[in-house]
Amino acid sequence: MISTVKKFSVLHTEYQMKQHWVAVPHNLSHQLSQLSFAFSHCSSSVRNRAAKGSIDAIARVIDGSYSDPHFSVLQLATTLGMSIRQLQRIFRQQMALTPNQFIRDYRLHKAIGLLRSGYPVTTVLYSVGFTSPSYFTECFKSRYQMTPSEYCRLRHFK
């Protein structure tokens, strides 16, 4: 008789567990669909203000950290309190760039300002967070169709 009770108890427990695990995904998917529905009906101006706030926060963090050669997308996401995936989503939706591309372009933009001020190329590349002169030159040439040295020479002739 004990073995029959044990078998029944085990079968009953398995049945309860299966019912629980079947119910959980259904409830979760229902909650997610409600959340999605609520967000889709949220006014676009609210969503745009939230995205603009995110972009402003991102710009502030990058502006304060771009000169650190070890500054990364992970550090940016952590500072902002979001996942890397969330950060990538914001960049893709708002700027059509990856976070890495944005950081690199921001550094190059700052480099142009320093080169215009007359700083030497070597000083500039380290000041804006690059650690390799060849990589800096490669990125600069890709972005501005000339090397940093060519840019400096052209700037002096104008």
Coordinates of N, CA and C in Angstrom, one line a residue:
M1 N 0.8 -1.2 0.0 CA 0.0 0.0 0.0 C 0.9 1.3 0.0
I2 N 2.0 1.2 0.6 CA 2.9 2.4 0.7 C 3.4 2.7 -0.7
S3 N 3.8 1.7 -1.4 CA 4.3 2.0 -2.8 C 3.2 2.6 -3.7
T4 N 1.9 2.3 -3.5 CA 0.9 2.8 -4.3 C 0.7 4.3 -3.9
V5 N 0.8 4.6 -2.7 CA 0.6 6.0 -2.2 C 1.8 6.8 -2.7
K6 N 3.0 6.3 -2.7 CA 4.2 7.0 -3.2 C 4.0 7.3 -4.7
K7 N 3.6 6.3 -5.5 CA 3.4 6.5 -6.9 C 2.4 7.6 -7.2
F8 N 1.3 7.5 -6.4 CA 0.3 8.5 -6.6 C 0.8 9.9 -6.3
S9 N 1.5 10.0 -5.2 CA 2.1 11.3 -4.7 C 3.1 11.8 -5.7
V10 N 3.9 11.0 -6.3 CA 4.9 11.4 -7.3 C 4.2 11.9 -8.5
L11 N 3.2 11.1 -9.0 CA 2.4 11.4 -10.2 C 1.7 12.7 -10.0
H12 N 1.1 12.9 -8.8 CA 0.3 14.1 -8.5 C 1.2 15.3 -8.5
T13 N 2.4 15.2 -7.9 CA 3.4 16.3 -7.9 C 3.8 16.6 -9.3
E14 N 4.1 15.6 -10.1 CA 4.5 15.9 -11.5 C 3.4 16.6 -12.3
Y15 N 2.2 16.2 -12.0 CA 1.0 16.8 -12.7 C 0.9 18.3 -12.3
Q16 N 1.1 18.6 -11.0 CA 1.0 19.9 -10.5 C 2.1 20.8 -11.1
M17 N 3.3 20.2 -11.2 CA 4.5 21.0 -11.8 C 4.2 21.3 -13.2
K18 N 3.7 20.3 -14.0 CA 3.4 20.5 -15.4 C 2.4 21.6 -15.6
Q19 N 1.3 21.6 -14.7 CA 0.3 22.6 -14.8 C 0.9 24.0 -14.5
H20 N 1.8 24.1 -13.5 CA 2.4 25.3 -13.2 C 3.2 25.9 -14.3
W21 N 4.1 25.0 -14.9 CA 5.0 25.5 -16.0 C 4.2 25.8 -17.3
V22 N 3.1 25.2 -17.5 CA 2.3 25.5 -18.6 C 1.6 26.9 -18.4
A23 N 1.2 27.1 -17.2 CA 0.5 28.4 -16.9 C 1.4 29.6 -16.9
V24 N 2.7 29.4 -16.4 CA 3.6 30.5 -16.3 C 3.9 31.2 -17.7
P25 N 4.3 30.5 -18.7 CA 4.5 31.2 -20.0 C 3.2 31.8 -20.5
H26 N 2.1 31.3 -20.3 CA 0.9 31.9 -20.8 C 0.6 33.2 -20.1
N27 N 0.8 33.2 -18.8 CA 0.6 34.5 -18.0 C 1.7 35.5 -18.4
L28 N 2.9 35.0 -18.6 CA 4.0 36.0 -19.0 C 3.7 36.5 -20.3
S29 N 3.3 35.7 -21.3 CA 3.1 36.2 -22.6 C 1.9 37.2 -22.6
H30 N 0.9 36.9 -21.8 CA -0.3 37.8 -21.7 C 0.2 39.2 -21.1
Q31 N 1.0 39.1 -20.1 CA 1.5 40.4 -19.5 C 2.4 41.2 -20.4
L32 N 3.2 40.5 -21.2 CA 4.0 41.1 -22.2 C 3.2 41.8 -23.3
S33 N 2.2 41.1 -23.7 CA 1.3 41.6 -24.8 C 0.6 42.9 -24.2
Q34 N 0.2 42.8 -23.0 CA -0.5 44.0 -22.4 C 0.5 45.2 -22.3
L35 N 1.7 44.9 -21.9 CA 2.7 46.0 -21.8 C 3.0 46.5 -23.2
S36 N 3.1 45.7 -24.2 CA 3.4 46.1 -25.6 C 2.2 47.0 -26.1
F37 N 1.0 46.5 -25.8 CA -0.2 47.3 -26.2 C -0.2 48.7 -25.5
A38 N 0.2 48.7 -24.2 CA 0.2 50.0 -23.5 C 1.2 50.9 -24.1
F39 N 2.4 50.4 -24.4 CA 3.5 51.2 -24.9 C 3.1 51.7 -26.4
S40 N 2.5 50.8 -27.2 CA 2.2 51.2 -28.5 C 1.1 52.3 -28.5
H41 N 0.3 52.4 -27.5 CA -0.7 53.5 -27.4 C -0.2 54.7 -26.7
C42 N 1.0 54.6 -26.2 CA 1.6 55.8 -25.5 C 1.8 56.9 -26.6
S43 N 1.6 58.1 -26.3 CA 1.8 59.1 -27.3 C 3.2 59.2 -27.8
S44 N 3.4 59.5 -29.1 CA 4.7 59.5 -29.7 C 5.6 60.6 -29.1
S45 N 4.9 61.7 -28.6 CA 5.7 62.8 -28.0 C 6.4 62.3 -26.7
V46 N 5.7 61.5 -26.0 CA 6.2 60.9 -24.7 C 7.4 60.0 -25.1
R47 N 7.2 59.2 -26.1 CA 8.4 58.3 -26.5 C 9.5 59.1 -27.0
N48 N 9.3 60.2 -27.8 CA 10.3 61.0 -28.3 C 11.1 61.7 -27.2
R49 N 10.3 62.2 -26.2 CA 11.0 62.9 -25.1 C 11.9 61.9 -24.3
A50 N 11.4 60.7 -24.1 CA 12.2 59.7 -23.4 C 13.5 59.4 -24.2
A51 N 13.3 59.2 -25.5 CA 14.5 59.0 -26.3 C 15.5 60.1 -26.3
K52 N 14.9 61.4 -26.4 CA 15.8 62.6 -26.4 C 16.5 62.7 -25.1
G53 N 15.8 62.3 -24.0 CA 16.5 62.3 -22.7 C 17.6 61.3 -22.6
S54 N 17.4 60.2 -23.2 CA 18.4 59.1 -23.3 C 19.6 59.6 -24.1
I55 N 19.4 60.3 -25.2 CA 20.4 60.8 -26.1 C 21.2 61.8 -25.4
D56 N 20.5 62.7 -24.7 CA 21.2 63.8 -23.9 C 22.1 63.2 -22.8
A57 N 21.6 62.2 -22.1 CA 22.4 61.5 -21.1 C 23.6 60.8 -21.7
I58 N 23.4 60.1 -22.8 CA 24.5 59.4 -23.5 C 25.6 60.5 -23.9
A59 N 25.1 61.6 -24.5 CA 26.1 62.6 -24.9 C 26.9 63.2 -23.7
R60 N 26.2 63.4 -22.6 CA 26.9 63.9 -21.4 C 28.0 62.9 -20.9
V61 N 27.6 61.6 -20.9 CA 28.6 60.6 -20.4 C 29.8 60.5 -21.3
I62 N 29.5 60.5 -22.6 CA 30.6 60.4 -23.6 C 31.5 61.6 -23.5
D63 N 30.9 62.8 -23.4 CA 31.6 64.0 -23.3 C 32.6 64.0 -22.1
G64 N 32.2 63.4 -21.1 CA 33.0 63.3 -19.9 C 34.1 62.2 -19.9
S65 N 33.9 61.3 -20.9 CA 34.8 60.1 -20.8 C 35.5 59.8 -22.1
Y66 N 35.3 60.6 -23.2 CA 35.9 60.2 -24.5 C 37.4 60.2 -24.5
S67 N 38.1 60.9 -23.6 CA 39.5 61.0 -23.6 C 40.1 59.7 -22.9
D68 N 39.3 59.0 -22.3 CA 39.8 57.7 -21.6 C 40.0 56.6 -22.7
P69 N 41.2 56.2 -23.0 CA 41.3 55.2 -24.1 C 40.6 53.8 -23.7
H70 N 40.3 53.6 -22.5 CA 39.7 52.3 -22.1 C 38.1 52.5 -22.0
F71 N 37.6 53.7 -22.3 CA 36.2 53.9 -22.3 C 35.5 53.0 -23.3
S72 N 34.5 52.2 -22.9 CA 33.9 51.3 -23.8 C 32.4 51.4 -23.8
V73 N 31.7 50.7 -24.7 CA 30.3 50.6 -24.7 C 29.7 50.0 -23.4
L74 N 30.4 49.0 -22.9 CA 30.0 48.4 -21.6 C 30.0 49.5 -20.5
Q75 N 31.1 50.3 -20.4 CA 31.1 51.3 -19.4 C 30.0 52.4 -19.6
L76 N 29.8 52.7 -20.9 CA 28.7 53.7 -21.2 C 27.3 53.1 -20.7
A77 N 27.1 51.9 -21.0 CA 25.8 51.2 -20.7 C 25.7 51.1 -19.1
T78 N 26.7 50.7 -18.5 CA 26.7 50.6 -17.0 C 26.5 52.0 -16.4
T79 N 27.2 53.0 -16.8 CA 27.0 54.3 -16.3 C 25.6 54.8 -16.4
L80 N 25.0 54.5 -17.6 CA 23.6 54.9 -17.8 C 22.5 54.0 -17.2
G81 N 23.0 52.9 -16.6 CA 22.1 51.9 -15.9 C 21.2 51.2 -16.9
M82 N 21.8 50.8 -18.1 CA 21.0 50.0 -19.0 C 21.9 48.9 -19.6
S83 N 21.3 48.0 -20.3 CA 22.1 46.9 -20.9 C 22.7 47.4 -22.2
I84 N 23.7 46.7 -22.7 CA 24.3 47.0 -23.9 C 23.3 46.9 -25.0
R85 N 22.4 46.0 -25.0 CA 21.4 45.8 -26.0 C 20.4 47.0 -26.0
Q86 N 20.0 47.5 -24.9 CA 19.2 48.6 -24.8 C 19.9 49.8 -25.5
L87 N 21.1 50.0 -25.2 CA 21.9 51.1 -25.7 C 22.0 51.0 -27.2
Q88 N 22.3 49.8 -27.7 CA 22.3 49.5 -29.2 C 21.0 49.9 -29.8
R89 N 19.9 49.5 -29.2 CA 18.6 49.8 -29.7 C 18.3 51.3 -29.8
I90 N 18.7 52.0 -28.8 CA 18.5 53.5 -28.8 C 19.4 54.1 -30.0
F91 N 20.6 53.7 -30.1 CA 21.5 54.2 -31.2 C 20.9 53.9 -32.6
R92 N 20.5 52.6 -32.7 CA 19.9 52.2 -34.0 C 18.7 53.0 -34.4
Q93 N 17.8 53.2 -33.4 CA 16.6 53.9 -33.7 C 16.7 55.4 -33.9
Q94 N 17.6 56.0 -33.1 CA 17.8 57.4 -33.1 C 18.8 58.0 -34.1
M95 N 19.9 57.2 -34.3 CA 21.0 57.7 -35.0 C 21.5 56.9 -36.2
A96 N 21.0 55.7 -36.3 CA 21.4 54.7 -37.4 C 22.9 54.5 -37.3
L97 N 23.5 54.5 -36.1 CA 24.9 54.2 -35.8 C 25.0 53.1 -34.7
T98 N 26.1 52.5 -34.6 CA 26.3 51.7 -33.4 C 27.0 52.6 -32.3
P99 N 26.9 52.1 -31.1 CA 27.5 53.0 -30.0 C 29.0 53.1 -30.3
N100 N 29.7 52.1 -30.8 CA 31.1 52.2 -31.1 C 31.4 53.2 -32.1
Q101 N 30.6 53.2 -33.2 CA 30.8 54.2 -34.3 C 30.6 55.6 -33.7
F102 N 29.6 55.8 -32.9 CA 29.3 57.1 -32.3 C 30.4 57.6 -31.5
I103 N 31.0 56.8 -30.6 CA 32.1 57.2 -29.8 C 33.3 57.5 -30.6
R104 N 33.6 56.7 -31.6 CA 34.7 57.0 -32.5 C 34.5 58.3 -33.3
D105 N 33.3 58.5 -33.8 CA 33.0 59.8 -34.5 C 33.1 61.0 -33.6
Y106 N 32.7 60.8 -32.3 CA 32.8 61.9 -31.3 C 34.2 62.2 -31.1
R107 N 35.1 61.2 -30.9 CA 36.5 61.4 -30.7 C 37.1 62.2 -31.9
L108 N 36.7 61.8 -33.1 CA 37.3 62.4 -34.3 C 36.8 63.9 -34.4
H109 N 35.6 64.1 -34.0 CA 35.1 65.5 -34.0 C 35.9 66.4 -33.0
K110 N 36.2 65.8 -31.9 CA 37.0 66.5 -30.9 C 38.4 66.7 -31.4
A111 N 38.9 65.7 -32.1 CA 40.3 65.8 -32.7 C 40.4 67.0 -33.7
I112 N 39.3 67.1 -34.5 CA 39.3 68.2 -35.5 C 39.5 69.6 -34.7
G113 N 38.7 69.7 -33.7 CA 38.8 71.0 -32.9 C 40.2 71.2 -32.3
L114 N 40.8 70.2 -31.8 CA 42.2 70.4 -31.3 C 43.2 70.7 -32.4
L115 N 43.0 70.0 -33.6 CA 43.9 70.2 -34.7 C 43.8 71.7 -35.2
R116 N 42.5 72.2 -35.2 CA 42.3 73.6 -35.6 C 42.9 74.5 -34.6
S117 N 43.1 74.1 -33.4 CA 43.7 75.0 -32.4 C 45.2 75.0 -32.5
G118 N 45.7 74.1 -33.3 CA 47.2 74.1 -33.6 C 48.0 73.0 -32.8
Y119 N 47.3 72.1 -32.1 CA 48.0 71.1 -31.4 C 48.6 70.1 -32.3
P120 N 49.7 69.5 -32.0 CA 50.3 68.5 -32.9 C 49.5 67.2 -32.9
V121 N 49.5 66.5 -34.0 CA 48.7 65.3 -34.2 C 48.9 64.3 -33.1
T122 N 50.1 64.0 -32.7 CA 50.4 63.1 -31.7 C 49.7 63.4 -30.4
T123 N 49.8 64.7 -30.0 CA 49.1 65.1 -28.8 C 47.6 64.9 -28.9
V124 N 47.1 65.3 -30.0 CA 45.7 65.2 -30.3 C 45.2 63.8 -30.2
L125 N 45.8 62.8 -30.8 CA 45.3 61.5 -30.8 C 45.3 60.9 -29.5
Y126 N 46.3 61.2 -28.6 CA 46.2 60.6 -27.3 C 45.2 61.4 -26.4
S127 N 45.0 62.7 -26.7 CA 44.0 63.5 -25.9 C 42.6 63.1 -26.1
V128 N 42.3 62.5 -27.3 CA 40.9 62.1 -27.6 C 40.6 60.7 -27.4
G129 N 41.6 59.9 -26.8 CA 41.3 58.5 -26.4 C 41.8 57.5 -27.4
F130 N 42.5 57.8 -28.4 CA 43.1 56.8 -29.3 C 44.5 56.4 -28.7
T131 N 44.9 55.2 -28.9 CA 46.2 54.7 -28.3 C 47.2 54.4 -29.5
S132 N 46.7 54.3 -30.7 CA 47.5 53.9 -31.8 C 47.5 55.0 -32.9
P133 N 48.6 55.5 -33.2 CA 48.7 56.6 -34.2 C 48.2 56.0 -35.6
S134 N 48.5 54.8 -35.9 CA 48.1 54.3 -37.2 C 46.5 54.1 -37.2
Y135 N 45.9 53.6 -36.1 CA 44.5 53.5 -36.1 C 43.8 54.8 -36.1
F136 N 44.4 55.8 -35.4 CA 43.8 57.2 -35.5 C 43.8 57.7 -36.9
T137 N 45.0 57.5 -37.6 CA 45.1 58.0 -39.0 C 44.1 57.3 -39.9
E138 N 43.9 56.0 -39.7 CA 43.0 55.2 -40.5 C 41.6 55.7 -40.3
C139 N 41.2 55.9 -39.1 CA 39.8 56.4 -38.8 C 39.6 57.8 -39.3
F140 N 40.6 58.7 -39.1 CA 40.5 60.0 -39.5 C 40.4 60.1 -41.0
K141 N 41.2 59.3 -41.8 CA 41.2 59.3 -43.2 C 39.8 58.8 -43.7
S142 N 39.3 57.8 -43.0 CA 38.0 57.2 -43.4 C 36.9 58.2 -43.3
R143 N 37.0 59.0 -42.3 CA 35.9 60.0 -41.9 C 36.0 61.3 -42.8
Y144 N 37.3 61.8 -42.9 CA 37.5 63.1 -43.5 C 38.2 63.0 -44.9
Q145 N 38.5 61.9 -45.4 CA 39.2 61.6 -46.7 C 40.5 62.3 -46.8
M146 N 41.2 62.5 -45.7 CA 42.6 62.9 -45.6 C 43.2 62.6 -44.3
T147 N 44.5 62.5 -44.3 CA 45.1 62.2 -43.0 C 45.1 63.4 -42.1
P148 N 45.4 63.2 -40.8 CA 45.5 64.4 -39.9 C 46.6 65.4 -40.3
S149 N 47.7 64.8 -40.8 CA 48.8 65.7 -41.2 C 48.4 66.5 -42.4
E150 N 47.7 65.9 -43.4 CA 47.2 66.6 -44.6 C 46.2 67.7 -44.1
Y151 N 45.4 67.4 -43.2 CA 44.4 68.4 -42.7 C 45.1 69.6 -42.1
C152 N 46.2 69.3 -41.3 CA 46.9 70.4 -40.7 C 47.6 71.3 -41.7
R153 N 48.2 70.7 -42.8 CA 48.8 71.4 -43.9 C 47.8 72.3 -44.6
L154 N 46.6 71.7 -44.9 CA 45.6 72.5 -45.6 C 45.1 73.6 -44.7
R155 N 45.0 73.4 -43.5 CA 44.5 74.4 -42.6 C 45.4 75.6 -42.5
H156 N 46.7 75.3 -42.6 CA 47.7 76.4 -42.5 C 47.7 77.2 -43.8
F157 N 47.3 76.7 -45.0 CA 47.3 77.4 -46.2 C 46.1 78.2 -46.4
K158 N 45.1 78.0 -45.6 CA 43.8 78.8 -45.8 C 43.9 80.1 -45.0

